[in-house]
């Protein structure tokens, strides 16, 4: 596949690509830090204010265009995602580091999301109610929120933005998107898809810049709602800022997801799923399998088999088709993961397995399987990288209690062929996503997605038809004839 040229990024504000008036910075390829992916302007609070103004100007006419025309534009965006799949995946891999296959998956799921949300908007979610008054009709109306702020992380730089932007636009909102500083140029390519699909100027605005610029955007009283995916502290700060003016806020935050493996599990099936869930996307997934709970006698064989699978992973440049695990997104993020590993080892964790890494970039990090105890900090604190820990427990009660003993509640897996254990898992696990004989990672786009405890806020779920609930407000409408009943 042809390598893309040095990219020139720009903000998208009011339908114009704007790259002047602010400082410029380069975007780094974590697999080859000496080869910048491109450059782009860095915005500030005034950039955010300009984008919100553009969204305010555009929103009413975007809504007035009607659901059918809005759906057509999203369907066109789906086609463009497919047509540009190779290029988008290449830019994403260059900038974020995951493999081309992983990034290509994000592109295809983005196309599917646009089509699904275009279809959802054609189905009425409004209701008609009986009225006590003759001649009166009572119905609900779903109005868009208005201007929506979208704040996204770097780890799924294509799909997470699309699963927020597509339903927001479908419902008639105008969007201001503050993307992550690690992945600006792939964000520009995603915004270009929507722009080229025929969005009117200002319906989608993209701003590139630091977290403080995002803070200014979400604090702008003209922003009616904010949807955020990222870390707990930033998410809670945004919640407080938006809630203080009674705006609507949706949060998808961290995870520390368990996989329980019982002695009746099919390990031929379970082991590759656990390794994929733990190490896929270089372990940088909110749904990654971080805590592996081995119940009783399965422990030795499980650790042995997981170790072999982890050692066999191929780490390197995500553009290389033989590579299964790319680098960590940036040097600073890699240092955090390495520090967490060093601390775990100092606290008594044993390294059961690692994989070899190339020395060509400081961002490569060996996927690591630890064994240890629940006393380790790494057993309770989210580490955003490819480290997972196996702990042995002796019975079912202990296994389920341990799985729930966390501040997070995003996803949880159970590997068993015993239907009673499945029943117990489904009814007792405290997680927004429960997987039986399947990885903690991965979801279907027509199904609601989100977590419990510190993993999510309390707004309607992202994805699926519930996405529409977040991006609309319900109004109750009473319509009377306005004249006395001539037939009475
Ligand atoms: P992050 O540091 O919280 O950043 C997320 C986004 O917020 C970025 O665009 C960031 O901009 C922006 N931001 C930072 N400070 C801000 C502020 N004061 N006001 C407004 N916006 C601000 O998270 P990350 O490191 O990118 O992503 C990793 C985290 O995301 C992990 O905790 C992971 O579990 C979580 N995550 C959750 C889900 C889920 O669905 N539950 C999915 C994926 C990831 P800058 O990049 O410029 O700092
Ligand atoms: Mg980068």
Short mmCIF file of N, CA, C and O in Angstrom, two decimals, residues 229-286:
data_model
loop_
_atom_site.label_atom_id
_atom_site.label_comp_id
_atom_site.label_asym_id
_atom_site.label_seq_id
_atom_site.Cartn_x
_atom_site.Cartn_y
_atom_site.Cartn_z
N UNK A 229 -15.55 10.77 25.92
CA UNK A 229 -14.90 9.50 26.23
C UNK A 229 -13.45 9.79 26.58
O UNK A 229 -12.76 10.49 25.84
N UNK A 230 -13.00 9.23 27.69
CA UNK A 230 -11.62 9.45 28.12
C UNK A 230 -11.45 9.03 29.56
O UNK A 230 -12.15 8.13 30.05
N UNK A 231 -10.55 9.69 30.25
CA UNK A 231 -10.19 9.28 31.61
C UNK A 231 -11.19 9.80 32.65
O UNK A 231 -11.93 10.76 32.40
N UNK A 232 -11.14 9.18 33.82
CA UNK A 232 -12.07 9.56 34.90
C UNK A 232 -11.87 11.02 35.34
O UNK A 232 -12.85 11.77 35.41
N UNK A 233 -10.64 11.45 35.64
CA UNK A 233 -10.53 12.84 36.15
C UNK A 233 -11.00 13.89 35.15
O UNK A 233 -11.69 14.84 35.52
N UNK A 234 -10.62 13.73 33.88
CA UNK A 234 -11.06 14.71 32.88
C UNK A 234 -12.59 14.64 32.72
O UNK A 234 -13.27 15.66 32.67
N UNK A 235 -13.10 13.43 32.69
CA UNK A 235 -14.56 13.26 32.54
C UNK A 235 -15.34 13.90 33.68
O UNK A 235 -16.34 14.58 33.45
N UNK A 236 -14.86 13.70 34.90
CA UNK A 236 -15.57 14.29 36.04
C UNK A 236 -15.48 15.81 36.00
O UNK A 236 -16.43 16.51 36.38
N UNK A 237 -14.34 16.35 35.55
CA UNK A 237 -14.21 17.80 35.42
C UNK A 237 -15.21 18.34 34.40
O UNK A 237 -15.87 19.37 34.64
N UNK A 238 -15.34 17.65 33.29
CA UNK A 238 -16.30 18.08 32.25
C UNK A 238 -17.73 17.97 32.79
O UNK A 238 -18.56 18.87 32.60
N UNK A 239 -18.01 16.88 33.48
CA UNK A 239 -19.35 16.71 34.08
C UNK A 239 -19.69 17.90 34.98
O UNK A 239 -20.77 18.48 34.89
N UNK A 240 -18.72 18.28 35.83
CA UNK A 240 -18.99 19.37 36.76
C UNK A 240 -19.21 20.68 36.01
O UNK A 240 -20.09 21.46 36.36
N UNK A 241 -18.40 20.91 34.98
CA UNK A 241 -18.51 22.15 34.20
C UNK A 241 -19.87 22.23 33.49
O UNK A 241 -20.56 23.24 33.54
N UNK A 242 -20.25 21.14 32.85
CA UNK A 242 -21.49 21.15 32.05
C UNK A 242 -22.72 21.11 32.97
O UNK A 242 -23.70 21.84 32.74
N UNK A 243 -22.64 20.31 34.02
CA UNK A 243 -23.78 20.20 34.94
C UNK A 243 -24.04 21.51 35.66
O UNK A 243 -25.18 21.82 36.01
N UNK A 244 -22.98 22.28 35.90
CA UNK A 244 -23.13 23.53 36.64
C UNK A 244 -24.09 24.49 35.94
O UNK A 244 -24.75 25.30 36.59
N UNK A 245 -24.20 24.38 34.63
CA UNK A 245 -25.17 25.23 33.93
C UNK A 245 -26.38 24.40 33.47
O UNK A 245 -27.13 24.79 32.58
N UNK A 246 -26.52 23.19 34.06
CA UNK A 246 -27.62 22.27 33.78
C UNK A 246 -27.62 21.80 32.33
O UNK A 246 -28.68 21.52 31.76
N UNK A 247 -26.44 21.68 31.74
CA UNK A 247 -26.33 21.07 30.41
C UNK A 247 -26.35 19.56 30.54
O UNK A 247 -26.20 19.01 31.63
N UNK A 248 -26.52 18.89 29.41
CA UNK A 248 -26.59 17.42 29.43
C UNK A 248 -25.20 16.86 29.15
O UNK A 248 -24.49 17.37 28.29
N UNK A 249 -24.81 15.79 29.86
CA UNK A 249 -23.46 15.26 29.67
C UNK A 249 -23.47 13.73 29.68
O UNK A 249 -24.17 13.10 30.47
N UNK A 250 -22.75 13.18 28.74
CA UNK A 250 -22.60 11.72 28.60
C UNK A 250 -21.12 11.38 28.78
O UNK A 250 -20.27 11.99 28.12
N UNK A 251 -20.81 10.41 29.66
CA UNK A 251 -19.41 10.08 29.97
C UNK A 251 -19.14 8.61 29.73
O UNK A 251 -19.88 7.75 30.23
N UNK A 252 -18.08 8.31 28.97
CA UNK A 252 -17.54 6.95 28.90
C UNK A 252 -16.11 7.02 29.41
O UNK A 252 -15.27 7.69 28.81
N UNK A 253 -15.83 6.33 30.53
CA UNK A 253 -14.56 6.53 31.22
C UNK A 253 -13.74 5.23 31.25
O UNK A 253 -13.85 4.42 30.36
N UNK A 254 -12.98 5.06 32.27
CA UNK A 254 -12.04 3.95 32.31
C UNK A 254 -12.68 2.61 32.59
O UNK A 254 -13.90 2.49 32.74
N UNK A 255 -11.84 1.59 32.63
CA UNK A 255 -12.30 0.24 32.95
C UNK A 255 -11.17 -0.53 33.59
O UNK A 255 -10.00 -0.16 33.49
N UNK A 256 -11.52 -1.63 34.27
CA UNK A 256 -10.49 -2.53 34.83
C UNK A 256 -11.11 -3.92 34.80
O UNK A 256 -11.43 -4.50 35.82
N UNK A 257 -11.23 -4.45 33.59
CA UNK A 257 -12.21 -5.49 33.31
C UNK A 257 -11.71 -6.89 33.62
O UNK A 257 -10.60 -7.25 33.24
N UNK A 258 -12.53 -7.69 34.32
CA UNK A 258 -12.13 -9.04 34.69
C UNK A 258 -12.56 -10.09 33.66
O UNK A 258 -13.56 -9.93 32.96
N UNK A 259 -11.78 -11.16 33.60
CA UNK A 259 -12.22 -12.38 32.92
C UNK A 259 -12.08 -13.51 33.94
O UNK A 259 -10.98 -13.74 34.47
N UNK A 260 -13.20 -14.19 34.23
CA UNK A 260 -13.16 -15.34 35.15
C UNK A 260 -13.06 -16.60 34.31
O UNK A 260 -13.84 -16.78 33.36
N UNK A 261 -12.11 -17.46 34.65
CA UNK A 261 -11.96 -18.71 33.91
C UNK A 261 -12.20 -19.87 34.88
O UNK A 261 -11.47 -20.04 35.87
N UNK A 262 -13.26 -20.66 34.61
CA UNK A 262 -13.58 -21.81 35.46
C UNK A 262 -12.92 -23.08 34.89
O UNK A 262 -12.51 -23.11 33.72
N UNK A 263 -12.90 -24.13 35.73
CA UNK A 263 -12.18 -25.35 35.31
C UNK A 263 -12.92 -26.11 34.20
O UNK A 263 -12.35 -27.01 33.60
N UNK A 264 -14.17 -25.76 33.94
CA UNK A 264 -14.89 -26.43 32.85
C UNK A 264 -14.79 -25.66 31.52
O UNK A 264 -15.44 -26.02 30.55
N UNK A 265 -14.00 -24.59 31.51
CA UNK A 265 -13.90 -23.78 30.29
C UNK A 265 -13.11 -24.51 29.21
O UNK A 265 -12.21 -25.28 29.52
N UNK A 266 -13.44 -24.23 27.98
CA UNK A 266 -12.67 -24.75 26.85
C UNK A 266 -11.49 -23.81 26.63
O UNK A 266 -11.64 -22.71 26.10
N UNK A 267 -10.30 -24.23 27.07
CA UNK A 267 -9.15 -23.31 27.03
C UNK A 267 -8.67 -23.06 25.60
O UNK A 267 -8.06 -22.02 25.33
N UNK A 268 -8.94 -23.99 24.68
CA UNK A 268 -8.59 -23.73 23.28
C UNK A 268 -9.30 -22.47 22.79
O UNK A 268 -8.79 -21.72 21.97
N UNK A 269 -10.51 -22.27 23.29
CA UNK A 269 -11.31 -21.11 22.90
C UNK A 269 -10.98 -19.90 23.77
O UNK A 269 -10.82 -18.78 23.28
N UNK A 270 -10.81 -20.15 25.07
CA UNK A 270 -10.67 -19.03 26.01
C UNK A 270 -9.33 -18.32 25.87
O UNK A 270 -9.28 -17.07 25.90
N UNK A 271 -8.25 -19.06 25.69
CA UNK A 271 -6.92 -18.43 25.73
C UNK A 271 -6.74 -17.37 24.63
O UNK A 271 -6.35 -16.23 24.92
N UNK A 272 -7.02 -17.71 23.36
CA UNK A 272 -6.87 -16.64 22.34
C UNK A 272 -7.78 -15.45 22.58
O UNK A 272 -7.40 -14.30 22.29
N UNK A 273 -8.97 -15.69 23.13
CA UNK A 273 -9.88 -14.58 23.39
C UNK A 273 -9.36 -13.68 24.52
O UNK A 273 -9.47 -12.46 24.46
N UNK A 274 -8.79 -14.30 25.54
CA UNK A 274 -8.26 -13.49 26.66
C UNK A 274 -7.05 -12.69 26.19
O UNK A 274 -6.92 -11.50 26.51
N UNK A 275 -6.19 -13.32 25.39
CA UNK A 275 -5.00 -12.60 24.92
C UNK A 275 -5.42 -11.46 23.98
O UNK A 275 -4.89 -10.33 24.08
N UNK A 276 -6.38 -11.71 23.12
CA UNK A 276 -6.86 -10.63 22.23
C UNK A 276 -7.47 -9.51 23.06
O UNK A 276 -7.23 -8.32 22.81
N UNK A 277 -8.25 -9.87 24.07
CA UNK A 277 -8.89 -8.87 24.91
C UNK A 277 -7.89 -8.08 25.74
O UNK A 277 -8.07 -6.91 26.02
N UNK A 278 -6.80 -8.74 26.13
CA UNK A 278 -5.81 -8.09 26.99
C UNK A 278 -4.83 -7.24 26.19
O UNK A 278 -4.47 -6.13 26.60
N UNK A 279 -4.39 -7.75 25.04
CA UNK A 279 -3.25 -7.14 24.35
C UNK A 279 -3.63 -6.44 23.05
O UNK A 279 -2.82 -5.67 22.52
N UNK A 280 -4.80 -6.74 22.50
CA UNK A 280 -5.23 -6.11 21.24
C UNK A 280 -5.20 -4.59 21.36
O UNK A 280 -5.37 -4.04 22.46
N UNK A 281 -4.93 -3.90 20.25
CA UNK A 281 -4.75 -2.44 20.26
C UNK A 281 -3.72 -2.04 21.32
O UNK A 281 -3.84 -1.00 21.97
N UNK A 282 -2.71 -2.91 21.50
CA UNK A 282 -1.62 -2.67 22.45
C UNK A 282 -2.16 -2.44 23.87
O UNK A 282 -1.61 -1.66 24.65
N UNK A 283 -3.26 -3.12 24.16
CA UNK A 283 -3.85 -3.03 25.50
C UNK A 283 -4.50 -1.69 25.80
O UNK A 283 -4.95 -1.46 26.92
N UNK A 284 -4.59 -0.83 24.81
CA UNK A 284 -5.10 0.53 25.04
C UNK A 284 -6.59 0.60 24.70
O UNK A 284 -7.02 1.35 23.83
N UNK A 285 -7.35 -0.24 25.40
CA UNK A 285 -8.80 -0.25 25.21
C UNK A 285 -9.45 -0.11 26.58
O UNK A 285 -9.00 -0.77 27.53
N UNK A 286 -10.51 0.69 26.65
CA UNK A 286 -11.23 0.80 27.92
C UNK A 286 -11.82 -0.53 28.34
O UNK A 286 -12.01 -0.78 29.52
#
